[in-house]
């Protein structure tokens, strides 16, 4: 079911992010391979595939750290936080209220994403010794959409309408925000990263 959703929404999600993104450039990503998804489920998630949140993913490449902050400010206008999650599932420190869902309406737009997790490897306190100095900002965002059975086109649905939209489908996607220099190194060292990942069974 997760892979069916991922295949259905991946291209639309990539184009949609490219449409609203105003900082840096969006690097489209392929749906995670089935073999890697199974490997990650077994190694990291105790065989629970519902924990997979990066089947659909893209990368926003920026020039400097200041642009990471600029990108986050723009994102804030169109995201809610942990909508629909129980207290035990919410990110640490998250405080969710009805105001989260209304966020962005002041600028004349709707909220289409709910942030479910943020991993900030740019923090000075982040220990990157085990990742070879790799740093990025990684966000998991849940989106909801409907699909036209005739044209197979996806239409994203605002968060506030999720509960009342018949046939709504939801999926958690990943957005990485990466510095240009790190993006170049990442491509060159991918083979070494895979070896490292296998050593630590990640």
JSON list of C-alpha atoms in Angstrom, two decimals:
[
{"chain": "A", "resi": 1, "resn": "UNK", "atom": "CA", "xyz": [0.00, 0.00, 0.00]},
{"chain": "A", "resi": 2, "resn": "UNK", "atom": "CA", "xyz": [2.81, 2.43, 0.86]},
{"chain": "A", "resi": 3, "resn": "UNK", "atom": "CA", "xyz": [4.57, 1.77, -2.45]},
{"chain": "A", "resi": 4, "resn": "UNK", "atom": "CA", "xyz": [1.34, 2.17, -4.41]},
{"chain": "A", "resi": 5, "resn": "UNK", "atom": "CA", "xyz": [0.81, 5.55, -2.76]},
{"chain": "A", "resi": 6, "resn": "UNK", "atom": "CA", "xyz": [4.43, 6.53, -3.33]},
{"chain": "A", "resi": 7, "resn": "UNK", "atom": "CA", "xyz": [4.30, 5.71, -7.03]},
{"chain": "A", "resi": 8, "resn": "UNK", "atom": "CA", "xyz": [1.02, 7.59, -7.35]},
{"chain": "A", "resi": 9, "resn": "UNK", "atom": "CA", "xyz": [2.09, 10.81, -5.63]},
{"chain": "A", "resi": 10, "resn": "UNK", "atom": "CA", "xyz": [5.85, 11.05, -6.22]},
{"chain": "A", "resi": 11, "resn": "UNK", "atom": "CA", "xyz": [5.91, 12.99, -9.51]},
{"chain": "A", "resi": 12, "resn": "UNK", "atom": "CA", "xyz": [3.10, 15.30, -8.43]},
{"chain": "A", "resi": 13, "resn": "UNK", "atom": "CA", "xyz": [4.81, 16.00, -5.09]},
{"chain": "A", "resi": 14, "resn": "UNK", "atom": "CA", "xyz": [8.15, 16.83, -6.77]},
{"chain": "A", "resi": 15, "resn": "UNK", "atom": "CA", "xyz": [6.50, 19.25, -9.22]},
{"chain": "A", "resi": 16, "resn": "UNK", "atom": "CA", "xyz": [4.38, 20.77, -6.48]},
{"chain": "A", "resi": 17, "resn": "UNK", "atom": "CA", "xyz": [7.40, 21.47, -4.25]},
{"chain": "A", "resi": 18, "resn": "UNK", "atom": "CA", "xyz": [9.20, 22.97, -7.25]},
{"chain": "A", "resi": 19, "resn": "UNK", "atom": "CA", "xyz": [6.18, 25.22, -7.82]},
{"chain": "A", "resi": 20, "resn": "UNK", "atom": "CA", "xyz": [6.12, 26.88, -4.38]},
{"chain": "A", "resi": 21, "resn": "UNK", "atom": "CA", "xyz": [9.82, 26.72, -3.54]},
{"chain": "A", "resi": 22, "resn": "UNK", "atom": "CA", "xyz": [11.50, 30.13, -3.82]},
{"chain": "A", "resi": 23, "resn": "UNK", "atom": "CA", "xyz": [14.87, 29.48, -2.18]},
{"chain": "A", "resi": 24, "resn": "UNK", "atom": "CA", "xyz": [17.53, 27.35, -3.84]},
{"chain": "A", "resi": 25, "resn": "UNK", "atom": "CA", "xyz": [16.66, 24.69, -6.39]},
{"chain": "A", "resi": 26, "resn": "UNK", "atom": "CA", "xyz": [14.69, 21.48, -6.08]},
{"chain": "A", "resi": 27, "resn": "UNK", "atom": "CA", "xyz": [16.44, 18.23, -7.00]},
{"chain": "A", "resi": 28, "resn": "UNK", "atom": "CA", "xyz": [13.85, 15.58, -7.78]},
{"chain": "A", "resi": 29, "resn": "UNK", "atom": "CA", "xyz": [14.35, 12.13, -6.31]},
{"chain": "A", "resi": 30, "resn": "UNK", "atom": "CA", "xyz": [13.20, 8.67, -7.34]},
{"chain": "A", "resi": 31, "resn": "UNK", "atom": "CA", "xyz": [10.95, 6.55, -5.17]},
{"chain": "A", "resi": 32, "resn": "UNK", "atom": "CA", "xyz": [13.12, 4.54, -2.78]},
{"chain": "A", "resi": 33, "resn": "UNK", "atom": "CA", "xyz": [13.85, 1.09, -4.19]},
{"chain": "A", "resi": 34, "resn": "UNK", "atom": "CA", "xyz": [11.93, -1.86, -2.82]},
{"chain": "A", "resi": 35, "resn": "UNK", "atom": "CA", "xyz": [15.15, -3.66, -1.80]},
{"chain": "A", "resi": 36, "resn": "UNK", "atom": "CA", "xyz": [16.45, -0.67, 0.18]},
{"chain": "A", "resi": 37, "resn": "UNK", "atom": "CA", "xyz": [13.02, -0.14, 1.79]},
{"chain": "A", "resi": 38, "resn": "UNK", "atom": "CA", "xyz": [12.94, -3.76, 2.97]},
{"chain": "A", "resi": 39, "resn": "UNK", "atom": "CA", "xyz": [16.52, -3.48, 4.20]},
{"chain": "A", "resi": 40, "resn": "UNK", "atom": "CA", "xyz": [15.75, -0.32, 6.18]},
{"chain": "A", "resi": 41, "resn": "UNK", "atom": "CA", "xyz": [12.54, -1.79, 7.60]},
{"chain": "A", "resi": 42, "resn": "UNK", "atom": "CA", "xyz": [14.42, -4.82, 8.94]},
{"chain": "A", "resi": 43, "resn": "UNK", "atom": "CA", "xyz": [17.54, -2.99, 10.14]},
{"chain": "A", "resi": 44, "resn": "UNK", "atom": "CA", "xyz": [16.04, 0.16, 11.63]},
{"chain": "A", "resi": 45, "resn": "UNK", "atom": "CA", "xyz": [12.30, -0.31, 12.17]},
{"chain": "A", "resi": 46, "resn": "UNK", "atom": "CA", "xyz": [11.97, -3.82, 13.62]},
{"chain": "A", "resi": 47, "resn": "UNK", "atom": "CA", "xyz": [10.13, -5.00, 10.51]},
{"chain": "A", "resi": 48, "resn": "UNK", "atom": "CA", "xyz": [7.43, -2.33, 10.78]},
{"chain": "A", "resi": 49, "resn": "UNK", "atom": "CA", "xyz": [6.99, -0.84, 7.27]},
{"chain": "A", "resi": 50, "resn": "UNK", "atom": "CA", "xyz": [4.66, 1.87, 8.58]},
{"chain": "A", "resi": 51, "resn": "UNK", "atom": "CA", "xyz": [7.78, 3.64, 9.89]},
{"chain": "A", "resi": 52, "resn": "UNK", "atom": "CA", "xyz": [9.04, 4.29, 6.35]},
{"chain": "A", "resi": 53, "resn": "UNK", "atom": "CA", "xyz": [8.68, 8.01, 5.69]},
{"chain": "A", "resi": 54, "resn": "UNK", "atom": "CA", "xyz": [11.13, 8.59, 2.83]},
{"chain": "A", "resi": 55, "resn": "UNK", "atom": "CA", "xyz": [9.78, 6.55, -0.08]},
{"chain": "A", "resi": 56, "resn": "UNK", "atom": "CA", "xyz": [8.92, 9.86, -1.74]},
{"chain": "A", "resi": 57, "resn": "UNK", "atom": "CA", "xyz": [11.70, 12.39, -1.37]},
{"chain": "A", "resi": 58, "resn": "UNK", "atom": "CA", "xyz": [13.30, 15.46, -2.88]},
{"chain": "A", "resi": 59, "resn": "UNK", "atom": "CA", "xyz": [16.19, 17.75, -2.03]},
{"chain": "A", "resi": 60, "resn": "UNK", "atom": "CA", "xyz": [16.30, 21.54, -1.88]},
{"chain": "A", "resi": 61, "resn": "UNK", "atom": "CA", "xyz": [19.85, 22.66, -2.64]},
{"chain": "A", "resi": 62, "resn": "UNK", "atom": "CA", "xyz": [20.91, 26.05, -1.25]},
{"chain": "A", "resi": 63, "resn": "UNK", "atom": "CA", "xyz": [24.15, 28.02, -1.33]},
{"chain": "A", "resi": 64, "resn": "UNK", "atom": "CA", "xyz": [24.60, 28.91, 2.34]},
{"chain": "A", "resi": 65, "resn": "UNK", "atom": "CA", "xyz": [23.23, 28.26, 5.81]},
{"chain": "A", "resi": 66, "resn": "UNK", "atom": "CA", "xyz": [21.39, 31.59, 5.83]},
{"chain": "A", "resi": 67, "resn": "UNK", "atom": "CA", "xyz": [19.28, 30.31, 2.96]},
{"chain": "A", "resi": 68, "resn": "UNK", "atom": "CA", "xyz": [18.27, 27.30, 5.07]},
{"chain": "A", "resi": 69, "resn": "UNK", "atom": "CA", "xyz": [16.70, 29.73, 7.55]},
{"chain": "A", "resi": 70, "resn": "UNK", "atom": "CA", "xyz": [15.10, 31.70, 4.72]},
{"chain": "A", "resi": 71, "resn": "UNK", "atom": "CA", "xyz": [13.62, 28.48, 3.34]},
{"chain": "A", "resi": 72, "resn": "UNK", "atom": "CA", "xyz": [12.22, 27.52, 6.75]},
{"chain": "A", "resi": 73, "resn": "UNK", "atom": "CA", "xyz": [10.52, 30.89, 7.13]},
{"chain": "A", "resi": 74, "resn": "UNK", "atom": "CA", "xyz": [8.81, 30.42, 3.77]},
{"chain": "A", "resi": 75, "resn": "UNK", "atom": "CA", "xyz": [7.77, 26.89, 4.72]},
{"chain": "A", "resi": 76, "resn": "UNK", "atom": "CA", "xyz": [6.18, 28.10, 7.95]},
{"chain": "A", "resi": 77, "resn": "UNK", "atom": "CA", "xyz": [3.51, 29.95, 5.98]},
{"chain": "A", "resi": 78, "resn": "UNK", "atom": "CA", "xyz": [2.10, 26.77, 4.47]},
{"chain": "A", "resi": 79, "resn": "UNK", "atom": "CA", "xyz": [2.54, 24.03, 7.06]},
{"chain": "A", "resi": 80, "resn": "UNK", "atom": "CA", "xyz": [0.82, 22.81, 10.19]},
{"chain": "A", "resi": 81, "resn": "UNK", "atom": "CA", "xyz": [2.48, 20.64, 12.83]},
{"chain": "A", "resi": 82, "resn": "UNK", "atom": "CA", "xyz": [1.58, 17.04, 13.70]},
{"chain": "A", "resi": 83, "resn": "UNK", "atom": "CA", "xyz": [-2.05, 17.27, 12.58]},
{"chain": "A", "resi": 84, "resn": "UNK", "atom": "CA", "xyz": [-3.96, 14.15, 13.51]},
{"chain": "A", "resi": 85, "resn": "UNK", "atom": "CA", "xyz": [-1.19, 12.63, 15.64]},
{"chain": "A", "resi": 86, "resn": "UNK", "atom": "CA", "xyz": [-1.86, 11.49, 19.18]},
{"chain": "A", "resi": 87, "resn": "UNK", "atom": "CA", "xyz": [0.06, 13.08, 22.06]},
{"chain": "A", "resi": 88, "resn": "UNK", "atom": "CA", "xyz": [2.44, 10.12, 22.20]},
{"chain": "A", "resi": 89, "resn": "UNK", "atom": "CA", "xyz": [3.25, 10.37, 18.51]},
{"chain": "A", "resi": 90, "resn": "UNK", "atom": "CA", "xyz": [3.85, 14.11, 18.31]},
{"chain": "A", "resi": 91, "resn": "UNK", "atom": "CA", "xyz": [7.42, 15.38, 17.90]},
{"chain": "A", "resi": 92, "resn": "UNK", "atom": "CA", "xyz": [9.07, 16.24, 21.21]},
{"chain": "A", "resi": 93, "resn": "UNK", "atom": "CA", "xyz": [7.99, 19.67, 22.38]},
{"chain": "A", "resi": 94, "resn": "UNK", "atom": "CA", "xyz": [5.26, 19.99, 19.75]},
{"chain": "A", "resi": 95, "resn": "UNK", "atom": "CA", "xyz": [2.24, 22.01, 20.78]},
{"chain": "A", "resi": 96, "resn": "UNK", "atom": "CA", "xyz": [-0.61, 21.60, 18.33]},
{"chain": "A", "resi": 97, "resn": "UNK", "atom": "CA", "xyz": [-3.68, 23.79, 18.29]},
{"chain": "A", "resi": 98, "resn": "UNK", "atom": "CA", "xyz": [-6.34, 24.88, 15.83]},
{"chain": "A", "resi": 99, "resn": "UNK", "atom": "CA", "xyz": [-4.10, 27.84, 15.04]},
{"chain": "A", "resi": 100, "resn": "UNK", "atom": "CA", "xyz": [-1.60, 25.48, 13.42]},
{"chain": "A", "resi": 101, "resn": "UNK", "atom": "CA", "xyz": [-4.15, 24.47, 10.82]},
{"chain": "A", "resi": 102, "resn": "UNK", "atom": "CA", "xyz": [-5.02, 28.10, 10.13]},
{"chain": "A", "resi": 103, "resn": "UNK", "atom": "CA", "xyz": [-1.37, 29.05, 9.68]},
{"chain": "A", "resi": 104, "resn": "UNK", "atom": "CA", "xyz": [-0.81, 30.64, 6.30]},
{"chain": "A", "resi": 105, "resn": "UNK", "atom": "CA", "xyz": [-4.36, 31.81, 5.77]},
{"chain": "A", "resi": 106, "resn": "UNK", "atom": "CA", "xyz": [-3.27, 35.29, 6.78]},
{"chain": "A", "resi": 107, "resn": "UNK", "atom": "CA", "xyz": [-1.26, 35.40, 3.57]},
{"chain": "A", "resi": 108, "resn": "UNK", "atom": "CA", "xyz": [-4.23, 34.37, 1.50]},
{"chain": "A", "resi": 109, "resn": "UNK", "atom": "CA", "xyz": [-3.18, 30.75, 1.07]},
{"chain": "A", "resi": 110, "resn": "UNK", "atom": "CA", "xyz": [-4.07, 27.34, 2.46]},
{"chain": "A", "resi": 111, "resn": "UNK", "atom": "CA", "xyz": [-2.05, 24.88, 4.50]},
{"chain": "A", "resi": 112, "resn": "UNK", "atom": "CA", "xyz": [-1.29, 21.72, 2.51]},
{"chain": "A", "resi": 113, "resn": "UNK", "atom": "CA", "xyz": [1.37, 20.00, 4.63]},
{"chain": "A", "resi": 114, "resn": "UNK", "atom": "CA", "xyz": [1.61, 18.72, 8.18]},
{"chain": "A", "resi": 115, "resn": "UNK", "atom": "CA", "xyz": [5.14, 18.39, 9.56]},
{"chain": "A", "resi": 116, "resn": "UNK", "atom": "CA", "xyz": [5.55, 15.04, 11.33]},
{"chain": "A", "resi": 117, "resn": "UNK", "atom": "CA", "xyz": [9.28, 15.12, 12.06]},
{"chain": "A", "resi": 118, "resn": "UNK", "atom": "CA", "xyz": [12.32, 17.40, 11.76]},
{"chain": "A", "resi": 119, "resn": "UNK", "atom": "CA", "xyz": [15.95, 16.32, 11.97]},
{"chain": "A", "resi": 120, "resn": "UNK", "atom": "CA", "xyz": [18.32, 19.28, 12.10]},
{"chain": "A", "resi": 121, "resn": "UNK", "atom": "CA", "xyz": [21.90, 18.20, 11.50]},
{"chain": "A", "resi": 122, "resn": "UNK", "atom": "CA", "xyz": [23.02, 21.83, 11.24]},
{"chain": "A", "resi": 123, "resn": "UNK", "atom": "CA", "xyz": [22.82, 22.22, 15.02]},
{"chain": "A", "resi": 124, "resn": "UNK", "atom": "CA", "xyz": [26.27, 22.89, 16.52]},
{"chain": "A", "resi": 125, "resn": "UNK", "atom": "CA", "xyz": [25.50, 20.25, 19.13]},
{"chain": "A", "resi": 126, "resn": "UNK", "atom": "CA", "xyz": [24.84, 17.60, 16.48]},
{"chain": "A", "resi": 127, "resn": "UNK", "atom": "CA", "xyz": [27.49, 14.86, 16.58]},
{"chain": "A", "resi": 128, "resn": "UNK", "atom": "CA", "xyz": [28.40, 14.17, 12.95]},
{"chain": "A", "resi": 129, "resn": "UNK", "atom": "CA", "xyz": [31.48, 12.08, 13.69]},
{"chain": "A", "resi": 130, "resn": "UNK", "atom": "CA", "xyz": [29.64, 8.90, 12.69]},
{"chain": "A", "resi": 131, "resn": "UNK", "atom": "CA", "xyz": [28.39, 10.42, 9.44]},
{"chain": "A", "resi": 132, "resn": "UNK", "atom": "CA", "xyz": [31.72, 11.78, 8.24]},
{"chain": "A", "resi": 133, "resn": "UNK", "atom": "CA", "xyz": [30.67, 15.38, 8.85]},
{"chain": "A", "resi": 134, "resn": "UNK", "atom": "CA", "xyz": [27.50, 15.13, 6.78]},
{"chain": "A", "resi": 135, "resn": "UNK", "atom": "CA", "xyz": [24.91, 17.78, 7.64]},
{"chain": "A", "resi": 136, "resn": "UNK", "atom": "CA", "xyz": [21.43, 18.57, 6.36]},
{"chain": "A", "resi": 137, "resn": "UNK", "atom": "CA", "xyz": [17.95, 19.58, 7.42]},
{"chain": "A", "resi": 138, "resn": "UNK", "atom": "CA", "xyz": [15.47, 16.75, 6.94]},
{"chain": "A", "resi": 139, "resn": "UNK", "atom": "CA", "xyz": [11.71, 17.25, 7.22]},
{"chain": "A", "resi": 140, "resn": "UNK", "atom": "CA", "xyz": [8.96, 14.67, 6.99]},
{"chain": "A", "resi": 141, "resn": "UNK", "atom": "CA", "xyz": [5.71, 16.22, 5.77]},
{"chain": "A", "resi": 142, "resn": "UNK", "atom": "CA", "xyz": [2.34, 14.56, 5.40]},
{"chain": "A", "resi": 143, "resn": "UNK", "atom": "CA", "xyz": [0.25, 15.52, 2.38]},
{"chain": "A", "resi": 144, "resn": "UNK", "atom": "CA", "xyz": [-3.28, 14.59, 1.40]},
{"chain": "A", "resi": 145, "resn": "UNK", "atom": "CA", "xyz": [-4.71, 14.32, -2.09]},
{"chain": "A", "resi": 146, "resn": "UNK", "atom": "CA", "xyz": [-7.50, 12.95, -4.22]},
{"chain": "A", "resi": 147, "resn": "UNK", "atom": "CA", "xyz": [-7.10, 11.35, -7.61]},
{"chain": "A", "resi": 148, "resn": "UNK", "atom": "CA", "xyz": [-9.23, 11.64, -10.72]},
{"chain": "A", "resi": 149, "resn": "UNK", "atom": "CA", "xyz": [-9.85, 8.04, -11.78]},
{"chain": "A", "resi": 150, "resn": "UNK", "atom": "CA", "xyz": [-10.17, 9.06, -15.44]},
{"chain": "A", "resi": 151, "resn": "UNK", "atom": "CA", "xyz": [-7.12, 11.29, -15.86]},
{"chain": "A", "resi": 152, "resn": "UNK", "atom": "CA", "xyz": [-5.17, 9.82, -12.90]},
{"chain": "A", "resi": 153, "resn": "UNK", "atom": "CA", "xyz": [-4.26, 13.39, -11.92]},
{"chain": "A", "resi": 154, "resn": "UNK", "atom": "CA", "xyz": [-3.59, 14.15, -8.25]},
{"chain": "A", "resi": 155, "resn": "UNK", "atom": "CA", "xyz": [-5.12, 17.19, -6.53]},
{"chain": "A", "resi": 156, "resn": "UNK", "atom": "CA", "xyz": [-3.63, 18.23, -3.20]},
{"chain": "A", "resi": 157, "resn": "UNK", "atom": "CA", "xyz": [-6.16, 18.95, -0.45]},
{"chain": "A", "resi": 158, "resn": "UNK", "atom": "CA", "xyz": [-5.74, 21.60, 2.30]},
{"chain": "A", "resi": 159, "resn": "UNK", "atom": "CA", "xyz": [-5.14, 20.15, 5.77]},
{"chain": "A", "resi": 160, "resn": "UNK", "atom": "CA", "xyz": [-8.34, 21.69, 7.14]},
{"chain": "A", "resi": 161, "resn": "UNK", "atom": "CA", "xyz": [-10.37, 19.69, 4.58]},
{"chain": "A", "resi": 162, "resn": "UNK", "atom": "CA", "xyz": [-8.74, 16.30, 5.15]},
{"chain": "A", "resi": 163, "resn": "UNK", "atom": "CA", "xyz": [-11.40, 15.00, 7.53]},
{"chain": "A", "resi": 164, "resn": "UNK", "atom": "CA", "xyz": [-14.29, 15.89, 5.22]},
{"chain": "A", "resi": 165, "resn": "UNK", "atom": "CA", "xyz": [-12.83, 14.89, 1.84]},
{"chain": "A", "resi": 166, "resn": "UNK", "atom": "CA", "xyz": [-14.16, 11.58, 0.42]},
{"chain": "A", "resi": 167, "resn": "UNK", "atom": "CA", "xyz": [-11.50, 9.31, -1.03]},
{"chain": "A", "resi": 168, "resn": "UNK", "atom": "CA", "xyz": [-8.63, 11.25, 0.56]},
{"chain": "A", "resi": 169, "resn": "UNK", "atom": "CA", "xyz": [-5.22, 9.57, 0.40]},
{"chain": "A", "resi": 170, "resn": "UNK", "atom": "CA", "xyz": [-2.34, 10.57, 2.66]},
{"chain": "A", "resi": 171, "resn": "UNK", "atom": "CA", "xyz": [1.37, 9.91, 2.58]},
{"chain": "A", "resi": 172, "resn": "UNK", "atom": "CA", "xyz": [4.45, 11.15, 4.45]},
{"chain": "A", "resi": 173, "resn": "UNK", "atom": "CA", "xyz": [7.17, 12.50, 2.17]},
{"chain": "A", "resi": 174, "resn": "UNK", "atom": "CA", "xyz": [10.68, 13.71, 2.88]},
{"chain": "A", "resi": 175, "resn": "UNK", "atom": "CA", "xyz": [12.30, 17.05, 2.02]},
{"chain": "A", "resi": 176, "resn": "UNK", "atom": "CA", "xyz": [16.03, 17.47, 2.58]},
{"chain": "A", "resi": 177, "resn": "UNK", "atom": "CA", "xyz": [17.63, 20.92, 2.61]},
{"chain": "A", "resi": 178, "resn": "UNK", "atom": "CA", "xyz": [21.28, 20.62, 1.66]},
{"chain": "A", "resi": 179, "resn": "UNK", "atom": "CA", "xyz": [24.15, 23.01, 1.02]},
{"chain": "A", "resi": 180, "resn": "UNK", "atom": "CA", "xyz": [25.45, 23.06, -2.56]},
{"chain": "A", "resi": 181, "resn": "UNK", "atom": "CA", "xyz": [28.94, 21.90, -1.54]},
{"chain": "A", "resi": 182, "resn": "UNK", "atom": "CA", "xyz": [27.57, 19.03, 0.53]},
{"chain": "A", "resi": 183, "resn": "UNK", "atom": "CA", "xyz": [25.28, 18.02, -2.32]},
{"chain": "A", "resi": 184, "resn": "UNK", "atom": "CA", "xyz": [28.26, 17.69, -4.64]},
{"chain": "A", "resi": 185, "resn": "UNK", "atom": "CA", "xyz": [30.23, 15.65, -2.12]},
{"chain": "A", "resi": 186, "resn": "UNK", "atom": "CA", "xyz": [27.21, 13.45, -1.42]},
{"chain": "A", "resi": 187, "resn": "UNK", "atom": "CA", "xyz": [26.95, 12.41, -5.06]},
{"chain": "A", "resi": 188, "resn": "UNK", "atom": "CA", "xyz": [30.66, 11.58, -5.26]},
{"chain": "A", "resi": 189, "resn": "UNK", "atom": "CA", "xyz": [30.76, 9.61, -2.01]},
{"chain": "A", "resi": 190, "resn": "UNK", "atom": "CA", "xyz": [27.52, 7.67, -2.31]},
{"chain": "A", "resi": 191, "resn": "UNK", "atom": "CA", "xyz": [29.29, 4.33, -2.71]},
{"chain": "A", "resi": 192, "resn": "UNK", "atom": "CA", "xyz": [31.31, 4.95, 0.46]},
{"chain": "A", "resi": 193, "resn": "UNK", "atom": "CA", "xyz": [28.08, 5.94, 2.26]},
{"chain": "A", "resi": 194, "resn": "UNK", "atom": "CA", "xyz": [26.45, 2.65, 1.30]},
{"chain": "A", "resi": 195, "resn": "UNK", "atom": "CA", "xyz": [29.46, 0.75, 2.67]},
{"chain": "A", "resi": 196, "resn": "UNK", "atom": "CA", "xyz": [29.29, 2.76, 5.89]},
{"chain": "A", "resi": 197, "resn": "UNK", "atom": "CA", "xyz": [25.55, 2.11, 6.15]},
{"chain": "A", "resi": 198, "resn": "UNK", "atom": "CA", "xyz": [26.05, -1.62, 5.73]},
{"chain": "A", "resi": 199, "resn": "UNK", "atom": "CA", "xyz": [28.78, -1.73, 8.40]},
{"chain": "A", "resi": 200, "resn": "UNK", "atom": "CA", "xyz": [26.46, -0.14, 10.95]},
{"chain": "A", "resi": 201, "resn": "UNK", "atom": "CA", "xyz": [23.39, -2.06, 9.69]},
{"chain": "A", "resi": 202, "resn": "UNK", "atom": "CA", "xyz": [21.35, 1.05, 9.02]}
]
